[in-house]
Amino acid sequence: MADQPEPPEDPAVVAARERHRAARLRAALRDREQRLTELERRLAALEGSTTYRFGRIVANAARAPKKRGAKLPRELFRLWKERHEPVQSSGNGTRSGGARFEEPARAEDRLLVAGPLHGPVRGPIVAGVLAPDTAAVLAEHSRIVPVYPHDGRVVLADADLDVLLVDTGAGAPGGPWAYLGVPGQFDRDRALHDLRRAARGRNIPIVLFGENPPPALAVLDWDAVLTSPEQLAAYDPDREETPCDHAPSSTATSI
């Protein structure tokens, strides 16, 4: 006897199930927005604290004493004058204790920002606009912090970095920076522009890595052009001569 086809589900049951699913998704979204708002308030309070600012000023001076050492007394004096100014941890300028979110880490949290470094630092700390396979090639000679179009400015603003590196192959299809350097891909160009501007603001060297860069990358202004991991490991922006294959172009476009 042939199997009888299953009767179709009651439309009312299907609709109720979909409403329940939509309600759960809305609740999860509200919860995530609450957590994000609270984390933003706490981060703003931390970054505005005198302790954090003092540590960052001294660390920056120690990492590049030739460039930043002369500015250290002036920056510390300004910090001392501002030490009693109130810290605004929220948009209305008031302190807020806020709710505590003690729930365990979720798998999707990894999408919010690039992962932190673990273990001892070996070689320069590099923020990388990379093709998918380049990070593994460079990992033996430096510590890589991959940056993505959605979080690059956050990483450049807060991470302790030695170099911003742009891989000539980062625009290959399938990667997070797919079509970078391809004419007409204005969103990728704009994201790279924001990264370069943030790096210049912190005096972080900007390096092009690899061979045969796309024309849109080749015309930009670079502090160095490197083609091997060994050159990256030996790169020192404070030296007069660096192990570059090509000197930065004097006619390059600066963004």
Coordinates of N, CA and C in Angstrom, one line a residue:
M1 N 0.9 -1.2 0.0 CA 0.0 0.0 0.0 C 0.9 1.2 0.0
A2 N 0.7 2.1 -0.9 CA 1.5 3.3 -1.1 C 1.3 4.2 0.1
D3 N 2.4 4.9 0.5 CA 2.3 5.9 1.6 C 1.4 7.0 1.2
Q4 N 0.6 7.4 2.2 CA -0.3 8.5 2.0 C 0.5 9.8 2.2
P5 N 0.3 10.8 1.3 CA 1.0 12.1 1.5 C 0.5 12.8 2.8
E6 N 1.5 13.4 3.5 CA 1.1 14.1 4.7 C 0.2 15.3 4.4
P7 N -0.8 15.5 5.2 CA -1.7 16.6 5.0 C -0.9 17.9 5.2
P8 N -1.3 18.9 4.5 CA -0.6 20.2 4.7 C -0.9 20.8 6.1
E9 N 0.1 21.5 6.6 CA 0.0 22.1 7.9 C -1.1 23.2 7.9
D10 N -1.7 23.4 9.0 CA -2.7 24.4 9.2 C -2.1 25.8 9.1
P11 N -2.6 26.6 8.1 CA -2.0 27.9 8.0 C -1.9 28.7 9.3
A12 N -2.9 28.5 10.2 CA -2.8 29.3 11.4 C -1.7 28.8 12.3
V13 N -1.4 27.5 12.3 CA -0.2 27.0 13.0 C 1.1 27.5 12.5
V14 N 1.2 27.5 11.1 CA 2.4 28.1 10.5 C 2.6 29.5 10.9
A15 N 1.5 30.3 10.8 CA 1.6 31.7 11.1 C 2.0 32.0 12.5
A16 N 1.4 31.2 13.5 CA 1.8 31.3 14.9 C 3.2 31.0 15.1
R17 N 3.7 30.0 14.4 CA 5.1 29.6 14.6 C 6.1 30.7 14.1
E18 N 5.7 31.3 13.0 CA 6.6 32.4 12.4 C 6.5 33.6 13.3
R19 N 5.3 33.9 13.9 CA 5.3 35.0 14.8 C 6.1 34.8 16.0
H20 N 6.1 33.6 16.5 CA 6.9 33.3 17.7 C 8.4 33.4 17.4
R21 N 8.8 32.9 16.2 CA 10.2 33.0 15.8 C 10.6 34.5 15.6
A22 N 9.7 35.3 15.0 CA 10.0 36.7 14.8 C 10.2 37.4 16.2
A23 N 9.3 37.0 17.2 CA 9.4 37.7 18.5 C 10.7 37.3 19.2
R24 N 11.1 36.1 19.0 CA 12.4 35.7 19.6 C 13.6 36.4 19.0
L25 N 13.5 36.6 17.7 CA 14.6 37.4 17.0 C 14.6 38.8 17.4
R26 N 13.4 39.4 17.6 CA 13.4 40.8 18.0 C 13.9 41.0 19.4
A27 N 13.6 40.0 20.3 CA 14.1 40.1 21.7 C 15.6 39.9 21.7
A28 N 16.1 39.0 20.9 CA 17.6 38.8 20.8 C 18.3 40.1 20.3
L29 N 17.6 40.8 19.3 CA 18.2 42.0 18.8 C 18.2 43.1 19.8
R30 N 17.1 43.2 20.5 CA 17.1 44.2 21.6 C 18.1 44.0 22.6
D31 N 18.3 42.7 23.0 CA 19.3 42.4 24.0 C 20.7 42.7 23.5
R32 N 21.0 42.4 22.2 CA 22.3 42.7 21.7 C 22.5 44.2 21.6
E33 N 21.5 45.0 21.3 CA 21.6 46.5 21.2 C 21.9 47.0 22.6
Q34 N 21.2 46.5 23.6 CA 21.5 46.9 25.0 C 22.9 46.6 25.4
R35 N 23.4 45.4 25.1 CA 24.8 45.1 25.5 C 25.8 46.0 24.8
L36 N 25.5 46.3 23.5 CA 26.4 47.1 22.7 C 26.4 48.5 23.3
T37 N 25.3 49.1 23.6 CA 25.2 50.4 24.2 C 25.9 50.5 25.5
E38 N 25.8 49.5 26.3 CA 26.5 49.5 27.6 C 28.0 49.4 27.4
L39 N 28.4 48.5 26.5 CA 29.9 48.4 26.3 C 30.4 49.7 25.7
E40 N 29.7 50.4 24.9 CA 30.1 51.7 24.3 C 30.3 52.7 25.5
R41 N 29.3 52.7 26.4 CA 29.4 53.7 27.6 C 30.7 53.4 28.4
R42 N 30.9 52.1 28.7 CA 32.0 51.7 29.5 C 33.4 52.0 28.8
L43 N 33.4 51.8 27.5 CA 34.6 52.1 26.7 C 34.9 53.6 26.7
A44 N 33.9 54.4 26.5 CA 34.0 55.8 26.5 C 34.6 56.3 27.9
A45 N 34.0 55.7 29.0 CA 34.5 56.1 30.3 C 36.0 55.7 30.5
L46 N 36.3 54.5 30.0 CA 37.7 54.0 30.2 C 38.7 54.9 29.4
E47 N 38.3 55.2 28.1 CA 39.3 55.9 27.3 C 39.4 57.4 27.8
G48 N 38.4 57.9 28.5 CA 38.5 59.2 29.0 C 39.2 59.3 30.4
S49 N 39.5 58.2 31.0 CA 40.2 58.2 32.3 C 41.6 58.7 32.2
T50 N 42.1 59.3 33.2 CA 43.5 59.8 33.2 C 44.5 58.7 33.2
T51 N 44.2 57.6 33.9 CA 45.1 56.5 33.9 C 45.3 55.9 32.5
Y52 N 44.2 55.7 31.7 CA 44.3 55.2 30.4 C 45.1 56.2 29.5
R53 N 44.8 57.5 29.6 CA 45.4 58.4 28.7 C 46.9 58.5 29.0
F54 N 47.3 58.5 30.3 CA 48.7 58.6 30.7 C 49.4 57.4 30.2
G55 N 48.9 56.2 30.3 CA 49.5 55.0 29.8 C 49.7 55.0 28.3
R56 N 48.7 55.5 27.6 CA 48.9 55.5 26.2 C 49.9 56.6 25.7
I57 N 49.9 57.7 26.4 CA 50.9 58.7 26.0 C 52.4 58.2 26.2
V58 N 52.6 57.6 27.4 CA 53.9 57.1 27.7 C 54.3 55.9 26.8
A59 N 53.3 55.0 26.5 CA 53.6 53.9 25.6 C 54.0 54.4 24.2
N60 N 53.2 55.4 23.7 CA 53.5 55.9 22.4 C 54.9 56.5 22.3
A61 N 55.3 57.2 23.4 CA 56.6 57.9 23.4 C 57.7 56.8 23.5
A62 N 57.4 55.7 24.2 CA 58.5 54.7 24.3 C 58.6 53.9 23.0
R63 N 57.6 53.8 22.3 CA 57.6 53.0 21.0 C 58.3 53.8 19.9
A64 N 58.2 55.1 19.9 CA 58.9 55.9 18.9 C 59.5 57.2 19.6
P65 N 60.6 56.9 20.3 CA 61.2 58.1 21.1 C 61.6 59.2 20.3
K66 N 62.1 59.0 19.1 CA 62.6 60.0 18.2 C 61.5 61.0 17.8
K67 N 60.3 60.4 17.5 CA 59.2 61.2 16.9 C 58.4 61.8 18.1
R68 N 58.1 61.0 19.1 CA 57.2 61.4 20.1 C 57.8 61.8 21.4
G69 N 59.1 61.5 21.6 CA 59.7 61.8 22.9 C 59.7 63.3 23.2
A70 N 59.9 64.1 22.2 CA 59.9 65.6 22.4 C 58.6 66.1 22.8
K71 N 57.5 65.4 22.4 CA 56.2 65.9 22.7 C 55.7 65.4 24.1
L72 N 56.4 64.5 24.7 CA 55.9 63.9 25.9 C 55.7 64.9 27.1
P73 N 56.6 65.8 27.4 CA 56.3 66.8 28.5 C 55.1 67.6 28.2
R74 N 54.9 68.1 27.0 CA 53.8 68.9 26.7 C 52.5 68.1 26.9
E75 N 52.5 66.9 26.4 CA 51.2 66.1 26.5 C 50.9 65.7 27.9
L76 N 52.0 65.4 28.7 CA 51.7 65.1 30.2 C 51.2 66.4 30.9
F77 N 51.8 67.5 30.6 CA 51.3 68.7 31.2 C 49.8 69.0 30.9
R78 N 49.5 68.8 29.6 CA 48.1 69.0 29.3 C 47.2 68.0 30.0
L79 N 47.7 66.8 30.1 CA 46.9 65.8 30.8 C 46.7 66.1 32.3
W80 N 47.8 66.7 32.9 CA 47.7 67.1 34.3 C 46.7 68.2 34.5
K81 N 46.6 69.2 33.6 CA 45.6 70.3 33.7 C 44.2 69.8 33.5
E82 N 44.0 68.7 32.7 CA 42.7 68.2 32.5 C 42.3 67.1 33.5
R83 N 43.1 66.8 34.5 CA 42.9 65.7 35.3 C 41.6 65.7 36.1
H84 N 41.1 66.9 36.4 CA 39.8 67.1 37.2 C 38.6 67.3 36.4
E85 N 38.8 67.3 35.1 CA 37.6 67.4 34.2 C 36.7 66.2 34.3
P86 N 35.4 66.3 34.3 CA 34.5 65.1 34.4 C 34.6 64.3 33.2
V87 N 34.5 63.0 33.4 CA 34.5 62.0 32.3 C 33.1 61.7 31.9
Q88 N 32.8 62.0 30.6 CA 31.5 61.7 30.1 C 31.4 60.3 29.5
S89 N 30.6 59.5 30.2 CA 30.5 58.1 29.8 C 29.3 57.8 29.0
S90 N 28.4 58.8 28.7 CA 27.2 58.6 27.9 C 26.9 59.9 27.1
G91 N 26.0 59.8 26.2 CA 25.7 60.9 25.4 C 25.2 62.2 26.1
N92 N 24.5 62.0 27.2 CA 24.0 63.2 27.9 C 25.0 63.8 28.9
G93 N 26.2 63.2 29.0 CA 27.2 63.8 29.8 C 27.2 63.4 31.3
T94 N 26.4 62.4 31.6 CA 26.3 61.9 33.0 C 26.8 60.5 33.1
R95 N 27.3 60.2 34.3 CA 27.8 58.9 34.5 C 26.6 57.9 34.7
S96 N 26.8 56.7 34.2 CA 25.7 55.8 34.3 C 26.3 54.4 34.7
G97 N 25.8 53.9 35.8 CA 26.2 52.5 36.2 C 25.8 51.5 35.2
G98 N 24.6 51.6 34.8 CA 24.1 50.6 33.8 C 23.9 49.2 34.3
A99 N 23.3 48.4 33.5 CA 23.1 47.0 33.9 C 24.3 46.2 33.6
R100 N 24.5 45.1 34.3 CA 25.6 44.2 34.1 C 25.1 43.0 33.3
F101 N 25.8 42.7 32.3 CA 25.5 41.6 31.4 C 26.5 40.5 31.7
E102 N 26.1 39.5 32.4 CA 27.0 38.4 32.8 C 26.8 37.1 32.0
E103 N 26.1 37.2 30.9 CA 25.9 36.0 30.1 C 27.2 35.6 29.4
P104 N 27.3 34.3 29.1 CA 28.6 33.8 28.5 C 28.8 34.4 27.1
A105 N 30.1 34.4 26.7 CA 30.4 34.8 25.4 C 29.7 34.0 24.3
R106 N 29.2 34.7 23.3 CA 28.5 34.1 22.2 C 29.4 33.9 21.0
A107 N 29.1 33.0 20.1 CA 29.9 32.7 19.0 C 29.9 33.9 18.0
E108 N 28.8 34.6 17.9 CA 28.7 35.7 16.9 C 29.4 36.9 17.4
D109 N 29.9 37.0 18.7 CA 30.6 38.1 19.2 C 31.9 38.3 18.4
R110 N 32.4 37.3 17.8 CA 33.7 37.4 17.0 C 33.5 38.3 15.8
L111 N 32.3 38.6 15.4 CA 32.1 39.4 14.2 C 32.2 40.9 14.6
L112 N 32.2 41.2 15.9 CA 32.1 42.6 16.2 C 33.4 43.4 15.9
V113 N 34.6 42.7 16.2 CA 35.8 43.4 16.0 C 36.9 42.3 15.8
A114 N 38.0 42.7 15.3 CA 39.1 41.8 15.1 C 39.6 41.2 16.4
G115 N 40.0 39.9 16.4 CA 40.4 39.3 17.6 C 41.7 39.8 18.2
P116 N 41.8 39.8 19.6 CA 43.0 40.3 20.2 C 44.2 39.3 20.1
L117 N 45.3 39.8 20.4 CA 46.5 39.0 20.4 C 46.6 38.2 21.6
H118 N 47.2 37.0 21.5 CA 47.4 36.1 22.7 C 48.9 35.7 22.7
G119 N 49.4 35.5 23.8 CA 50.8 35.1 23.9 C 51.8 36.2 23.8
P120 N 53.1 35.9 23.9 CA 54.1 36.9 23.8 C 54.2 37.5 22.4
V121 N 54.6 38.7 22.4 CA 54.7 39.4 21.1 C 56.0 39.1 20.5
R122 N 56.0 38.7 19.2 CA 57.2 38.3 18.4 C 57.2 39.1 17.1
G123 N 58.2 40.0 17.0 CA 58.3 40.8 15.8 C 57.3 42.0 15.9
P124 N 57.2 42.8 14.8 CA 56.4 43.9 14.8 C 54.9 43.5 14.9
I125 N 54.1 44.4 15.5 CA 52.7 44.2 15.5 C 52.1 44.9 14.3
V126 N 51.4 44.2 13.5 CA 51.0 44.7 12.2 C 49.5 44.6 12.0
A127 N 48.9 45.7 11.7 CA 47.5 45.8 11.3 C 47.4 45.5 9.8
G128 N 46.8 44.5 9.4 CA 46.9 44.0 8.0 C 45.6 44.1 7.3
V129 N 45.6 44.7 6.1 CA 44.6 44.6 5.1 C 45.0 43.5 4.2
L130 N 44.5 42.3 4.4 CA 45.2 41.1 3.8 C 44.3 40.2 3.0
A131 N 45.0 39.5 2.0 CA 44.3 38.4 1.3 C 44.2 37.2 2.3
P132 N 43.3 36.3 2.1 CA 43.0 35.2 3.0 C 44.3 34.4 3.4
D133 N 45.2 34.2 2.4 CA 46.4 33.4 2.7 C 47.6 34.1 3.1
T134 N 47.6 35.5 3.2 CA 48.8 36.2 3.5 C 49.1 36.2 5.0
A135 N 48.0 36.2 5.8 CA 48.3 36.2 7.3 C 49.1 35.1 7.7
A136 N 48.9 33.9 7.2 CA 49.7 32.7 7.5 C 51.1 32.9 7.1
V137 N 51.4 33.5 6.0 CA 52.7 33.7 5.5 C 53.5 34.7 6.4
L138 N 52.8 35.7 6.9 CA 53.5 36.7 7.7 C 53.6 36.3 9.2
A139 N 52.8 35.4 9.6 CA 52.6 35.1 11.0 C 53.9 34.6 11.7
E140 N 54.8 34.0 10.9 CA 56.1 33.5 11.4 C 57.1 34.6 11.7
H141 N 56.8 35.8 11.2 CA 57.8 36.9 11.3 C 57.2 38.1 12.1
S142 N 55.9 38.1 12.3 CA 55.3 39.3 13.0 C 54.0 38.9 13.6
R143 N 53.4 39.8 14.4 CA 52.1 39.5 15.0 C 51.1 40.3 14.2
I144 N 50.1 39.5 13.6 CA 49.2 40.1 12.7 C 47.8 40.4 13.4
V145 N 47.3 41.6 13.2 CA 46.0 41.9 13.6 C 45.2 42.2 12.3
P146 N 44.4 41.2 11.8 CA 43.7 41.5 10.6 C 42.6 42.6 10.8
V147 N 42.5 43.5 9.9 CA 41.5 44.5 10.0 C 40.5 44.4 8.8
Y148 N 39.3 44.7 9.0 CA 38.2 44.5 8.0 C 37.6 45.9 7.8
P149 N 36.8 46.0 6.6 CA 36.2 47.3 6.3 C 35.3 47.8 7.4
H150 N 34.7 46.9 8.2 CA 33.7 47.4 9.2 C 34.4 47.7 10.6
D151 N 35.6 47.3 10.8 CA 36.2 47.5 12.2 C 37.5 48.1 12.1
G152 N 38.0 48.5 10.9 CA 39.4 49.0 10.8 C 39.7 50.2 11.6
R153 N 38.8 51.2 11.6 CA 39.0 52.4 12.3 C 39.1 52.2 13.8
V154 N 38.3 51.2 14.3 CA 38.3 50.9 15.8 C 39.7 50.3 16.1
V155 N 40.2 49.4 15.3 CA 41.5 48.8 15.6 C 42.6 49.8 15.5
L156 N 42.6 50.7 14.5 CA 43.6 51.7 14.3 C 43.6 52.7 15.4
A157 N 42.4 53.0 16.0 CA 42.3 54.0 17.0 C 42.8 53.5 18.4
D158 N 42.7 52.2 18.7 CA 42.9 51.7 20.0 C 44.1 50.7 20.2
A159 N 44.4 50.0 19.1 CA 45.4 48.9 19.3 C 46.8 49.5 19.3
D160 N 47.7 48.8 19.9 CA 49.1 49.2 20.0 C 49.8 48.6 18.8
L161 N 50.1 49.4 17.8 CA 50.5 48.9 16.5 C 51.9 49.5 16.1
D162 N 52.6 48.7 15.3 CA 53.8 49.2 14.7 C 53.7 49.6 13.3
V163 N 52.8 49.0 12.5 CA 52.7 49.2 11.1 C 51.3 48.9 10.6
L164 N 50.8 49.7 9.7 CA 49.6 49.3 8.9 C 50.1 48.8 7.6
L165 N 49.8 47.5 7.3 CA 50.2 46.9 6.1 C 49.0 46.6 5.1
V166 N 49.2 46.9 3.9 CA 48.2 46.7 2.9 C 48.7 45.7 1.9
D167 N 48.1 44.5 1.7 CA 48.5 43.5 0.9 C 48.1 43.8 -0.6
T168 N 49.0 43.6 -1.5 CA 48.6 43.9 -2.9 C 47.5 42.9 -3.4
G169 N 47.4 41.8 -2.8 CA 46.4 40.8 -3.2 C 45.1 40.8 -2.3
A170 N 45.0 41.8 -1.5 CA 43.8 41.9 -0.6 C 42.5 42.0 -1.4
G171 N 42.6 42.5 -2.6 CA 41.3 42.7 -3.4 C 40.9 41.5 -4.1
A172 N 41.5 40.3 -3.9 CA 41.1 39.1 -4.6 C 39.7 38.7 -4.2
P173 N 38.9 38.2 -5.2 CA 37.5 37.9 -4.9 C 37.5 36.8 -3.8
G174 N 36.5 36.9 -2.9 CA 36.3 36.0 -1.8 C 36.8 36.4 -0.5
G175 N 37.6 37.4 -0.4 CA 38.1 37.9 0.9 C 37.3 39.1 1.4
P176 N 37.6 39.5 2.6 CA 36.8 40.6 3.2 C 37.1 41.9 2.5
W177 N 38.2 42.1 1.8 CA 38.5 43.3 1.1 C 38.4 43.0 -0.4
A178 N 37.6 42.1 -0.8 CA 37.4 41.8 -2.3 C 37.2 43.0 -3.1
Y179 N 37.9 43.1 -4.2 CA 37.9 44.2 -5.2 C 38.5 45.5 -4.7
L180 N 39.3 45.5 -3.7 CA 40.0 46.7 -3.3 C 41.0 47.0 -4.4
G181 N 41.0 48.3 -4.8 CA 41.8 48.7 -5.9 C 41.2 48.6 -7.3
V182 N 40.0 48.0 -7.4 CA 39.3 47.9 -8.6 C 38.5 49.2 -8.9
P183 N 38.7 49.8 -10.0 CA 37.9 51.1 -10.3 C 36.4 50.9 -10.1
G184 N 35.8 51.9 -9.4 CA 34.4 51.8 -9.2 C 34.0 51.2 -7.8
Q185 N 34.9 50.6 -7.1 CA 34.6 50.0 -5.8 C 34.8 51.1 -4.7
F186 N 33.9 52.0 -4.7 CA 34.2 53.2 -3.8 C 34.1 52.9 -2.3
D187 N 33.3 51.9 -1.9 CA 33.2 51.5 -0.5 C 34.5 51.0 0.0
R188 N 35.2 50.2 -0.8 CA 36.5 49.6 -0.4 C 37.5 50.8 -0.3
D189 N 37.5 51.6 -1.3 CA 38.5 52.7 -1.4 C 38.3 53.7 -0.2
R190 N 37.0 53.9 0.2 CA 36.7 54.8 1.3 C 37.2 54.2 2.6
A191 N 36.9 52.8 2.8 CA 37.4 52.2 4.0 C 38.9 52.2 4.1
L192 N 39.6 52.0 3.0 CA 41.1 52.1 3.1 C 41.5 53.6 3.4
H193 N 40.8 54.5 2.8 CA 41.2 55.9 3.1 C 41.0 56.2 4.6
D194 N 40.0 55.7 5.2 CA 39.8 56.0 6.6 C 40.9 55.3 7.4
L195 N 41.3 54.1 7.0 CA 42.4 53.5 7.7 C 43.7 54.3 7.6
R196 N 44.0 54.7 6.4 CA 45.2 55.5 6.2 C 45.2 56.8 7.0
R197 N 44.1 57.4 7.0 CA 44.0 58.7 7.7 C 44.2 58.4 9.2
A198 N 43.6 57.4 9.8 CA 43.7 57.0 11.2 C 45.2 56.7 11.5
A199 N 45.9 56.0 10.6 CA 47.3 55.6 10.8 C 48.1 56.9 10.8
R200 N 47.9 57.8 9.8 CA 48.7 59.0 9.8 C 48.5 59.8 11.1
G201 N 47.2 59.8 11.6 CA 47.0 60.6 12.8 C 47.7 60.1 14.0
R202 N 48.1 58.8 14.0 CA 48.9 58.2 15.1 C 50.3 58.0 14.7
N203 N 50.8 58.5 13.6 CA 52.2 58.3 13.2 C 52.6 56.9 13.0
I204 N 51.6 56.1 12.5 CA 51.9 54.6 12.3 C 52.3 54.5 10.8
P205 N 53.5 53.9 10.5 CA 53.9 53.8 9.1 C 52.9 53.0 8.3
I206 N 52.8 53.3 7.0 CA 51.9 52.6 6.1 C 52.7 51.9 5.1
V207 N 52.6 50.6 5.0 CA 53.5 49.8 4.1 C 52.6 49.0 3.1
L208 N 53.1 49.0 1.9 CA 52.5 48.2 0.8 C 53.3 46.9 0.8
F209 N 52.6 45.7 0.8 CA 53.3 44.4 0.8 C 52.9 43.6 -0.4
G210 N 53.9 43.1 -1.1 CA 53.6 42.3 -2.3 C 54.1 42.9 -3.6
E211 N 53.9 42.1 -4.7 CA 54.3 42.5 -6.0 C 53.1 42.8 -6.9
N212 N 53.3 43.5 -7.9 CA 52.2 43.9 -8.9 C 51.0 44.4 -8.3
P213 N 51.1 45.5 -7.6 CA 49.9 46.1 -7.0 C 48.9 46.6 -8.0
P214 N 47.6 46.6 -7.7 CA 46.7 47.3 -8.6 C 47.0 48.8 -8.8
P215 N 46.7 49.3 -10.0 CA 47.1 50.7 -10.2 C 46.5 51.7 -9.1
A216 N 45.3 51.4 -8.6 CA 44.8 52.3 -7.6 C 45.5 52.3 -6.3
L217 N 46.3 51.2 -6.0 CA 47.1 51.1 -4.8 C 48.5 51.6 -5.2
A218 N 49.0 51.4 -6.4 CA 50.4 51.8 -6.7 C 50.6 53.3 -6.7
V219 N 49.5 54.1 -7.0 CA 49.7 55.5 -7.0 C 49.6 56.2 -5.6
L220 N 49.3 55.4 -4.6 CA 49.2 56.0 -3.3 C 50.6 56.2 -2.7
D221 N 50.6 57.0 -1.6 CA 51.9 57.3 -0.9 C 52.1 56.3 0.2
W222 N 53.2 55.6 0.1 CA 53.6 54.6 1.1 C 54.9 54.9 1.7
D223 N 55.0 54.6 3.0 CA 56.3 54.7 3.7 C 57.3 53.7 3.3
A224 N 56.9 52.6 2.8 CA 57.8 51.5 2.3 C 57.0 50.6 1.5
V225 N 57.7 49.9 0.6 CA 57.1 48.8 -0.2 C 57.9 47.6 0.0
L226 N 57.3 46.5 0.6 CA 58.0 45.3 0.9 C 57.5 44.1 0.1
T227 N 58.3 43.2 -0.1 CA 57.9 42.0 -0.9 C 58.1 40.7 -0.2
S228 N 58.7 40.7 1.0 CA 58.9 39.4 1.7 C 58.7 39.5 3.2
P229 N 58.3 38.5 3.9 CA 58.1 38.5 5.3 C 59.4 38.9 6.1
E230 N 60.5 38.5 5.6 CA 61.8 38.9 6.2 C 62.0 40.4 6.2
Q231 N 61.6 41.1 5.1 CA 61.7 42.5 5.0 C 60.8 43.2 6.0
L232 N 59.6 42.6 6.2 CA 58.7 43.2 7.2 C 59.3 43.0 8.6
A233 N 59.9 41.9 8.9 CA 60.4 41.7 10.3 C 61.6 42.6 10.5
A234 N 62.3 43.0 9.5 CA 63.5 43.9 9.7 C 63.1 45.3 9.5
Y235 N 61.9 45.6 9.1 CA 61.5 47.0 8.8 C 61.5 47.9 10.1
D236 N 62.2 49.0 10.1 CA 62.3 49.9 11.2 C 62.1 51.3 10.6
P237 N 60.9 51.9 10.9 CA 60.6 53.2 10.3 C 61.5 54.3 10.9
D238 N 62.2 54.1 12.0 CA 63.1 55.2 12.5 C 64.5 55.2 11.9
R239 N 64.8 54.1 11.1 CA 66.1 54.1 10.4 C 66.0 54.9 9.2
E240 N 67.2 55.5 8.8 CA 67.2 56.2 7.6 C 67.0 55.4 6.3
E241 N 67.6 54.1 6.4 CA 67.5 53.2 5.3 C 66.7 52.0 5.8
T242 N 65.7 51.6 4.9 CA 64.9 50.4 5.3 C 65.0 49.4 4.2
P243 N 64.8 48.1 4.5 CA 64.9 47.1 3.5 C 63.8 47.0 2.5
C244 N 63.6 48.1 1.7 CA 62.5 48.1 0.8 C 63.0 47.7 -0.6
D245 N 62.1 47.1 -1.4 CA 62.5 46.9 -2.8 C 62.3 48.1 -3.6
H246 N 61.4 49.0 -3.2 CA 61.1 50.2 -4.0 C 61.0 51.3 -3.0
A247 N 61.5 52.5 -3.3 CA 61.3 53.6 -2.5 C 60.0 54.2 -2.7
P248 N 59.3 54.8 -1.7 CA 58.0 55.5 -1.9 C 58.1 56.5 -3.0
S249 N 57.1 56.6 -3.8 CA 57.1 57.5 -4.9 C 56.9 58.9 -4.5
S250 N 57.7 59.9 -5.0 CA 57.6 61.3 -4.6 C 56.4 61.9 -5.3
T251 N 55.8 61.3 -6.3 CA 54.7 61.8 -7.0 C 53.4 61.0 -6.6
A252 N 53.5 60.2 -5.6 CA 52.3 59.4 -5.2 C 51.2 60.3 -4.6
T253 N 50.0 59.8 -4.8 CA 48.9 60.5 -4.2 C 48.8 60.2 -2.7
S254 N 48.6 61.2 -1.9 CA 48.5 60.9 -0.5 C 47.0 61.1 -0.1
I255 N 46.5 60.0 0.6 CA 45.2 60.1 1.2 C 45.2 59.7 2.6

